[in-house]
Short mmCIF file of C-alpha atoms in Angstrom, two decimals:
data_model
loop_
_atom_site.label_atom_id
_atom_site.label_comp_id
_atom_site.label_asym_id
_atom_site.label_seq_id
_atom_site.Cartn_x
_atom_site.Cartn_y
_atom_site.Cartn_z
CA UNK A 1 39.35 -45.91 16.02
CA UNK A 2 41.96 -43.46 14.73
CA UNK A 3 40.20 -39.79 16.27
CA UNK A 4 42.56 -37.35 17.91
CA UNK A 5 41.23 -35.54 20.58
CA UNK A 6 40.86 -31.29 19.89
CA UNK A 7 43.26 -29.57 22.44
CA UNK A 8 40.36 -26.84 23.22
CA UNK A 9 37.37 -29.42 24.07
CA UNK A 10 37.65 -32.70 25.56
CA UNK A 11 34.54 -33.92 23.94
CA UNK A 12 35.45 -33.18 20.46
CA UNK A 13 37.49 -35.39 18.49
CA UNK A 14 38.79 -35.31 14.76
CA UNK A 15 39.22 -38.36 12.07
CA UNK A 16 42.00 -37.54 9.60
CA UNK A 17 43.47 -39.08 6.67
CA UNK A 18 46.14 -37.94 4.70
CA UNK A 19 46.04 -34.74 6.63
CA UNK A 20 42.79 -34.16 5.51
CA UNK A 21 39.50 -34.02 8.23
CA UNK A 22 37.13 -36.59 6.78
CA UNK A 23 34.96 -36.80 10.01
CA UNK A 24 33.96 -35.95 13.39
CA UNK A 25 32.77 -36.88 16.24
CA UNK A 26 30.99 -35.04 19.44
CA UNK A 27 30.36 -36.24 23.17
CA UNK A 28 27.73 -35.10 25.23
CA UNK A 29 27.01 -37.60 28.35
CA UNK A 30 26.14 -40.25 26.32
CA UNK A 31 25.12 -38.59 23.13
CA UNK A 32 27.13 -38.85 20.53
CA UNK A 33 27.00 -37.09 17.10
CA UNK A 34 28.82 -38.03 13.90
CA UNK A 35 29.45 -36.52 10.66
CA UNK A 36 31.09 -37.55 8.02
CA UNK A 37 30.42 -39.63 4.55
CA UNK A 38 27.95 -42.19 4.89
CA UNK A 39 30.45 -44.93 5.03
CA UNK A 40 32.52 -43.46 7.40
CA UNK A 41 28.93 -42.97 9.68
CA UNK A 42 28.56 -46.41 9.49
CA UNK A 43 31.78 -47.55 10.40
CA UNK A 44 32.02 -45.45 13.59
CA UNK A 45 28.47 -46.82 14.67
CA UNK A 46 29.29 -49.80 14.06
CA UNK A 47 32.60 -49.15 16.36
CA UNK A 48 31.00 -47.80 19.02
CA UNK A 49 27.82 -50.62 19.11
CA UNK A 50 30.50 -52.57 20.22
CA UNK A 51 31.43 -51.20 23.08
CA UNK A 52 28.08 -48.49 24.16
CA UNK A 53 24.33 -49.84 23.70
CA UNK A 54 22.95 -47.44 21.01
CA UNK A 55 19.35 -46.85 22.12
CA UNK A 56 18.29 -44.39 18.83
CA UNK A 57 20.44 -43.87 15.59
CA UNK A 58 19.20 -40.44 13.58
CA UNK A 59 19.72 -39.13 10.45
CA UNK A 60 18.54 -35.59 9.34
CA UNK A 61 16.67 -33.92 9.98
CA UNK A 62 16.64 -34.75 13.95
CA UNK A 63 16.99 -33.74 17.14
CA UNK A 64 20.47 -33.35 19.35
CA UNK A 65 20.37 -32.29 23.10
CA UNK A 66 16.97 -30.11 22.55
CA UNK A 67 17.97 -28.85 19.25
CA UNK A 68 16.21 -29.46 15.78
CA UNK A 69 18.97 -29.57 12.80
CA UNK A 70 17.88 -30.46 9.26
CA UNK A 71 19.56 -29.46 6.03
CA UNK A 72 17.48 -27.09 3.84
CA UNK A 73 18.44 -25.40 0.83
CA UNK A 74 22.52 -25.96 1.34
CA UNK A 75 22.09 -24.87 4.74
CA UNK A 76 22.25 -26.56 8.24
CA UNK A 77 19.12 -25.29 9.90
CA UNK A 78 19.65 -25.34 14.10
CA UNK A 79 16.19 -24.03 15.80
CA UNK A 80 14.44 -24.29 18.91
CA UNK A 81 10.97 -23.51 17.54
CA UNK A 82 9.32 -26.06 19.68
CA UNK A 83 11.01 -25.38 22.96
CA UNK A 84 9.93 -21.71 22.84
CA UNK A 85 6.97 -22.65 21.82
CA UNK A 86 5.71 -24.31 24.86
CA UNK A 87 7.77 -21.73 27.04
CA UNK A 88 5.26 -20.55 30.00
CA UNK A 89 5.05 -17.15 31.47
CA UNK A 90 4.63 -16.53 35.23
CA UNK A 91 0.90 -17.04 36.00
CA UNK A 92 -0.97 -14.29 36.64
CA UNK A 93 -2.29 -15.99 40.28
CA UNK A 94 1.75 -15.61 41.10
CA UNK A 95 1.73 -11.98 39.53
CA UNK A 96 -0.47 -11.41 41.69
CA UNK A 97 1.02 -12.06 45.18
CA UNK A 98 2.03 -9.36 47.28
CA UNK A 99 4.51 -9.35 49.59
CA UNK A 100 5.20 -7.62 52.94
CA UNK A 101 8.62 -5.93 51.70
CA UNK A 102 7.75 -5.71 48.69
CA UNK A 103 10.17 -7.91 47.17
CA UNK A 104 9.48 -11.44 45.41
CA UNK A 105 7.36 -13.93 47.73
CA UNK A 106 9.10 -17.85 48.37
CA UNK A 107 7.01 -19.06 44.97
CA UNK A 108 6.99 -15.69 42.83
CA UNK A 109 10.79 -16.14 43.36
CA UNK A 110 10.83 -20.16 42.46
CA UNK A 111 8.79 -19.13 39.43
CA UNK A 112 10.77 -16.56 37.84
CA UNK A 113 14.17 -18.43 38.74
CA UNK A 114 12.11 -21.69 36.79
CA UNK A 115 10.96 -19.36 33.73
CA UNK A 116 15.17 -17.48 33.79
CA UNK A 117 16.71 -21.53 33.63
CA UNK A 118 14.49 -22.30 30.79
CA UNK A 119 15.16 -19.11 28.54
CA UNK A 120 18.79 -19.93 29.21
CA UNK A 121 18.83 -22.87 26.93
CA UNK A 122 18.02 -20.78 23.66
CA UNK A 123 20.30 -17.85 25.13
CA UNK A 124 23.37 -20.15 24.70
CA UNK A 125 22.06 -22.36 21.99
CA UNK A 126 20.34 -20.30 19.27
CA UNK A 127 19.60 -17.26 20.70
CA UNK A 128 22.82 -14.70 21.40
CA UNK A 129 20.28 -11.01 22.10
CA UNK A 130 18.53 -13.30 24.31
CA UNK A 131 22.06 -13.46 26.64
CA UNK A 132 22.88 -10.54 28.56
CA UNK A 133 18.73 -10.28 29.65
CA UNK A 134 18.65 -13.88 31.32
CA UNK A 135 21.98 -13.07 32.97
CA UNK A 136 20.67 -9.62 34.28
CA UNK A 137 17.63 -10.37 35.45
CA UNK A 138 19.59 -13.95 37.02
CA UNK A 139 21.84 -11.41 38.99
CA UNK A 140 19.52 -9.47 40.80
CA UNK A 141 16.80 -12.28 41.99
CA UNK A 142 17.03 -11.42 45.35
CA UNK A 143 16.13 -7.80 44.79
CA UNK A 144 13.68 -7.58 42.38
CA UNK A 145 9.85 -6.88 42.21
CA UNK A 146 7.11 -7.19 40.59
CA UNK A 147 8.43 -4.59 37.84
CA UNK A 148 10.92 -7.75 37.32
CA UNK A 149 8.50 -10.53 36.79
CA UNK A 150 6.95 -8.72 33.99
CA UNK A 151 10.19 -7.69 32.49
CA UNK A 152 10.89 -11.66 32.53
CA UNK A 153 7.45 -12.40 30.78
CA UNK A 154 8.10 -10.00 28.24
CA UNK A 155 11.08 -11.89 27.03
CA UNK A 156 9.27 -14.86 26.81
CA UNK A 157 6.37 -12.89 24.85
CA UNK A 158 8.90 -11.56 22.48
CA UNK A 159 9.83 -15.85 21.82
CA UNK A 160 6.11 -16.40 21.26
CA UNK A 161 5.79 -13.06 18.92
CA UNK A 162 8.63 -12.45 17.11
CA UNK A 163 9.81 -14.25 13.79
CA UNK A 164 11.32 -17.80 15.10
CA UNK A 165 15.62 -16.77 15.13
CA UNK A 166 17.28 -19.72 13.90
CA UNK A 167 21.27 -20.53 13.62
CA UNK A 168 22.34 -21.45 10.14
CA UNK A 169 25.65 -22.90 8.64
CA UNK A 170 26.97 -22.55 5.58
CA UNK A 171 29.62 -23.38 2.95
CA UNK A 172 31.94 -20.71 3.17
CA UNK A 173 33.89 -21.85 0.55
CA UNK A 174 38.02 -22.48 0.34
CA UNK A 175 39.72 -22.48 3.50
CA UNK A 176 42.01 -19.88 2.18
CA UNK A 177 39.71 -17.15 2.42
CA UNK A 178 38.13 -18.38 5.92
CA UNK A 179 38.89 -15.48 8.66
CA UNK A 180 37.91 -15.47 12.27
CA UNK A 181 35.86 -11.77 13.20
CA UNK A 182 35.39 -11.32 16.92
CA UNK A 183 32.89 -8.12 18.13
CA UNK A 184 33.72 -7.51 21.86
CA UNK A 185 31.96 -5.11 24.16
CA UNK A 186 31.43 -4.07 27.80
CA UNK A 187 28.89 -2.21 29.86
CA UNK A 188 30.92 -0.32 32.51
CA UNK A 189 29.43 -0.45 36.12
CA UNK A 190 26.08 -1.27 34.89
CA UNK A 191 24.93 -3.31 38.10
CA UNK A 192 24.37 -2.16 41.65
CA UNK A 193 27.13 -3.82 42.83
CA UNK A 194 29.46 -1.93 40.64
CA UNK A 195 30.38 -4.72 38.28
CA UNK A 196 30.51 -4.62 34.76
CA UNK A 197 28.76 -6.70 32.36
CA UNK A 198 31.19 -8.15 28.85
CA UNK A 199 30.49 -9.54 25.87
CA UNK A 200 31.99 -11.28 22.52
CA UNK A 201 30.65 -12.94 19.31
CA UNK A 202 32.68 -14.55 16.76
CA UNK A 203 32.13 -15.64 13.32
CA UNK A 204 33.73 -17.69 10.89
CA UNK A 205 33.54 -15.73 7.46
CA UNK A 206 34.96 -15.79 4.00
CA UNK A 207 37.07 -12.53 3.72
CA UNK A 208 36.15 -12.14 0.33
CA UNK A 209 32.20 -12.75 -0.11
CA UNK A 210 31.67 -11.72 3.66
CA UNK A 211 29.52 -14.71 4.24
CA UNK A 212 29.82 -16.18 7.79
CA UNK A 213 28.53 -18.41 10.42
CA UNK A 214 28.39 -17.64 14.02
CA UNK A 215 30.20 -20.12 16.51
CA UNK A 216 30.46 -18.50 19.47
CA UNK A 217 29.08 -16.19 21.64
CA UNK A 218 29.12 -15.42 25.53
CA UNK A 219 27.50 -12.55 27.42
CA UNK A 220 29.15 -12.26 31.39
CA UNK A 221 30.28 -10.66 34.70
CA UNK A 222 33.70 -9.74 34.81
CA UNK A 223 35.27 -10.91 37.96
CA UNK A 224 37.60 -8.06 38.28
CA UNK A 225 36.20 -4.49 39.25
CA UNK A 226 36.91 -1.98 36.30
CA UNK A 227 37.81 1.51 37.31
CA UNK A 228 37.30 3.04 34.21
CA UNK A 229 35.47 2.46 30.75
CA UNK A 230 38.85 1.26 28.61
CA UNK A 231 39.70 -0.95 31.48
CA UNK A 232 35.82 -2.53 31.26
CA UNK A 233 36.70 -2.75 27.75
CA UNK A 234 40.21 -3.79 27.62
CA UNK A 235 39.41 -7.47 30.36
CA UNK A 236 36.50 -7.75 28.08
CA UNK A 237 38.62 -7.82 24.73
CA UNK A 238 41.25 -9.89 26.89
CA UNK A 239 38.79 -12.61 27.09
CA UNK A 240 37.50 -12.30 23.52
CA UNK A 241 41.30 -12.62 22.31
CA UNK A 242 41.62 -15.79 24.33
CA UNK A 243 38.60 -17.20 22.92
CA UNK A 244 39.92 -16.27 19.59
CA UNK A 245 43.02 -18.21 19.81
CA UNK A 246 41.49 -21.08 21.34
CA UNK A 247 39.55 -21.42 17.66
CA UNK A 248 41.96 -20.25 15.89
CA UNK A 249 44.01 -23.87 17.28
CA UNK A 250 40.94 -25.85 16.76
CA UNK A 251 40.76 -24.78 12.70
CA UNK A 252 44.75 -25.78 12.52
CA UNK A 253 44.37 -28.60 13.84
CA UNK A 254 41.31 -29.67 11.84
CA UNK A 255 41.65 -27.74 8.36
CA UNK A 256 45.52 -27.26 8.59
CA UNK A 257 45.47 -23.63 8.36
CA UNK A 258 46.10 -20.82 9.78
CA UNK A 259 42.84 -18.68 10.56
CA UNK A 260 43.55 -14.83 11.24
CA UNK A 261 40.91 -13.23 13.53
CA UNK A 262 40.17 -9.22 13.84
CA UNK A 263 38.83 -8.15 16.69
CA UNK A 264 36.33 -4.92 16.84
CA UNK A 265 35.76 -2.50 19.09
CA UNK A 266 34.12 0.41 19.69
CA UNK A 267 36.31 2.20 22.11
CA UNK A 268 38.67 4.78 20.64
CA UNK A 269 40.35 5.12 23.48
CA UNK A 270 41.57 1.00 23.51
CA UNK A 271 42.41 1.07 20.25
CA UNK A 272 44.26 4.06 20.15
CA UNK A 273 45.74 2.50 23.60
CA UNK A 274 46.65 -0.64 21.79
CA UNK A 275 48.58 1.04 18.91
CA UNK A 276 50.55 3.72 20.58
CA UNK A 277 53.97 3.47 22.67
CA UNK A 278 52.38 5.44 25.41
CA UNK A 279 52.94 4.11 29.12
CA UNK A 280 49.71 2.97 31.12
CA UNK A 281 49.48 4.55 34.30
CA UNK A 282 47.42 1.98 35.46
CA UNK A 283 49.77 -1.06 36.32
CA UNK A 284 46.81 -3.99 36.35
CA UNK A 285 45.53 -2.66 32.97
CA UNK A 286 49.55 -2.14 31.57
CA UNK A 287 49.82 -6.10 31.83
CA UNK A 288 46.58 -6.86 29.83
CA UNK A 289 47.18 -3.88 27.05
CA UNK A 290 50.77 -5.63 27.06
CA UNK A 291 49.00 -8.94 26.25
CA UNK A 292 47.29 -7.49 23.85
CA UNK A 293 50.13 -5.68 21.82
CA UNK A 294 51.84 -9.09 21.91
CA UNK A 295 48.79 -11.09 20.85
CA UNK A 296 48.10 -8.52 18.17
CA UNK A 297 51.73 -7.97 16.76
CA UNK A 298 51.31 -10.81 13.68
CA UNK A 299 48.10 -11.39 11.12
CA UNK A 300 45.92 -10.67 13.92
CA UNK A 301 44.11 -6.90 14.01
CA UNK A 302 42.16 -4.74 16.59
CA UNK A 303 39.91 -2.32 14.97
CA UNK A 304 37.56 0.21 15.90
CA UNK A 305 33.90 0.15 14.93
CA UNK A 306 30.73 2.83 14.65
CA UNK A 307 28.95 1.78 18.67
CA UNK A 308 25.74 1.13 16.00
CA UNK A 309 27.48 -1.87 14.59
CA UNK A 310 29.01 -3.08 17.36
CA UNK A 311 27.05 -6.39 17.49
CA UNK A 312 28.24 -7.65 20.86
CA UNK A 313 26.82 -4.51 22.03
CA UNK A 314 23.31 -6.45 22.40
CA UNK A 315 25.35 -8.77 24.63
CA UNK A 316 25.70 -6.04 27.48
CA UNK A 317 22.86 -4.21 27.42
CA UNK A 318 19.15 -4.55 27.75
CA UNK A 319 17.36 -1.96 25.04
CA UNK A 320 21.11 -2.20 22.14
CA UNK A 321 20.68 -0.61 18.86
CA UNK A 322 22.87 -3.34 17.73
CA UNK A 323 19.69 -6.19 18.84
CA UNK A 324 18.20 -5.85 14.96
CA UNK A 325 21.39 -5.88 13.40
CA UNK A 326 22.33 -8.65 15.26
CA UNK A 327 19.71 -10.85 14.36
CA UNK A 328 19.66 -9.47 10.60
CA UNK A 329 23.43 -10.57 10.33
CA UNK A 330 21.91 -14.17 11.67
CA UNK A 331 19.50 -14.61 9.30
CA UNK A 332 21.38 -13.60 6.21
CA UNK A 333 24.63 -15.29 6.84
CA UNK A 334 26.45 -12.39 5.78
CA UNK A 335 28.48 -9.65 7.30
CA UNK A 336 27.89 -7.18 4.67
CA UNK A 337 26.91 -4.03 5.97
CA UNK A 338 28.76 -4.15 9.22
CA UNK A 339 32.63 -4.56 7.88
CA UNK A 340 34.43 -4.36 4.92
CA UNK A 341 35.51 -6.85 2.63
CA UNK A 342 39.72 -8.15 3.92
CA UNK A 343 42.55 -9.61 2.43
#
């Protein structure tokens, strides 16, 4: 049919012509989604009728693996408003039970491990604030309490209450100004166990208006034990640079260009680790802040930014500062405010 398969995702695949991207196409089991002009639509359906049984063509609005897209306004609209909607809370009969040890009894534990699956679907779909609580309260299942349940019912109050979050997309203009920001963060030693919760968003933005669109986010364990704070920070920015470059390949090979991506933190002492000559004592952390350097020596920046900013920040801890700024940043499309316009 023509499609070239994207290096970074097996499931994604490009139609060029000319050089140019004139269509899509993603794989999901056996949902497909296609974008493109309307003749090109047809022509790939009518490709792929040949060889799948199409059950249910779409066009927008619609819904694709849970989520609602329309176009509104010059905007793609992605929500989950009817999936939180009809989110439950632990019942109050399972509140209720008490236990000899005081931890969770066999069905207060099924229920809050049912209620934690469900509000991970808008935590990686639509949702990033909504990340680092499902995979702290995931974590510590087998020790928590009835202190826990409630915290868990609160987040699904806060879905029911608060003003429906939604992801939106839009034009960002010439692919000359189109810049790749990454906001990376860590929580040092912030579980029992000693391990350290990371976290990184990324946006595609237009360096000049400042207008962006999130496309990925990912709030986590590190597998490796940090001994300090820069070395919680520095694997955490490690992964974020990785992740980086790994969209940074996907925009060559479907716009042609060459995307630069800044990454912020808000730990002086990384940055001022990164950009100095100065010899790490620490041998593990040397290779990684030698990565880095390497990584960082072209178009590509590190930068330090005020901790009230720091937007990943809501991706590694449970009460951020960063949680409204976050989700004001979401709703206007716009970075303005939080960085400075770049060249």
């Amino acid at each position: 049919m023509g499609f070239s398969q994207t290096d970074s995702d097996p499931c994604v695949f490009l139609f060029k012509q000319n050089g140019s991207l004139r269509g899509f196409l993603l794989s999901h089991v056996d949902d497909f989604w296609v974008s493109g002009s309307d003749i090109f639509i047809d022509y790939v359906c009518g490709k792929l009728s040949t060889v799948f049984e199409i059950g249910k063509r779409s066009d927008l609005p619609c819904t694709y693996l849970g989520l609602s897209v329309e176009w509104q306004d010059q905007v793609y609209k992605v929500k989950m408003s009817k999936f939180c909607e009809n989110l439950q809370q632990i019942q109050p009969d399972i509140l209720q039970q008490i236990s000899s040890d005081g931890l969770l009894t066999t069905e207060q534990e099924s229920s809050i491990r049912s209620v934690l699956g469900k509000l991970l679907w808008p935590a990686v779909q639509t949702r990033p604030d909504l990340a680092f609580p499902v995979s702290y309260y995931s974590s510590i299942i087998k020790t928590a309490n009835i202190e826990t349940l409630n915290a868990v019912n609160k987040l699904v109050r806060r879905l029911h209450n608060s003003e429906p979050v939604n992801l939106l997309f839009k034009s960002l203009g010439s692919t000359e100004f189109w810049r790749l920001v990454c906001f990376t963060d860590a929580s040092f030693n912030n579980f029992v166990d000693g391990s350290t919760q990371a976290g990184y968003l990324i946006f595609l933005y237009n360096s000049g208006t400042l207008d962006c669109n999130l496309i990925s986010w990912k709030s986590f364990k590190l597998r490796r034990i940090a001994r300090s704070t820069v070395a919680a920070e520095t694997f955490a920015a490690v992964q974020a640079l990785e992740a980086c470059s790994e969209l940074q390949n996907t925009l060559s090979q479907a716009f042609n260009i060459k995307a630069s991506f800044t990454i912020y933190t808000d730990n002086k002492s990384l940055f001022d680790t990164v950009y100095s000559s100065n010899i790490i004592s620490d041998k593990r952390l040397r290779v990684d802040i030698g990565f880095m350097r390497e990584a960082l020596m072209s178009s590509n920046r590190l930068k330090w930014i005020p901790t009230k900013y720091q937007l990943a920040d809501a991706l590694t801890k449970l009460r951020s500062p960063a949680s409204n700024c976050l989700l004001d940043v979401l709703q206007r499309n716009s970075l303005r405010g939080v960085i400075g316009r770049e060249t």
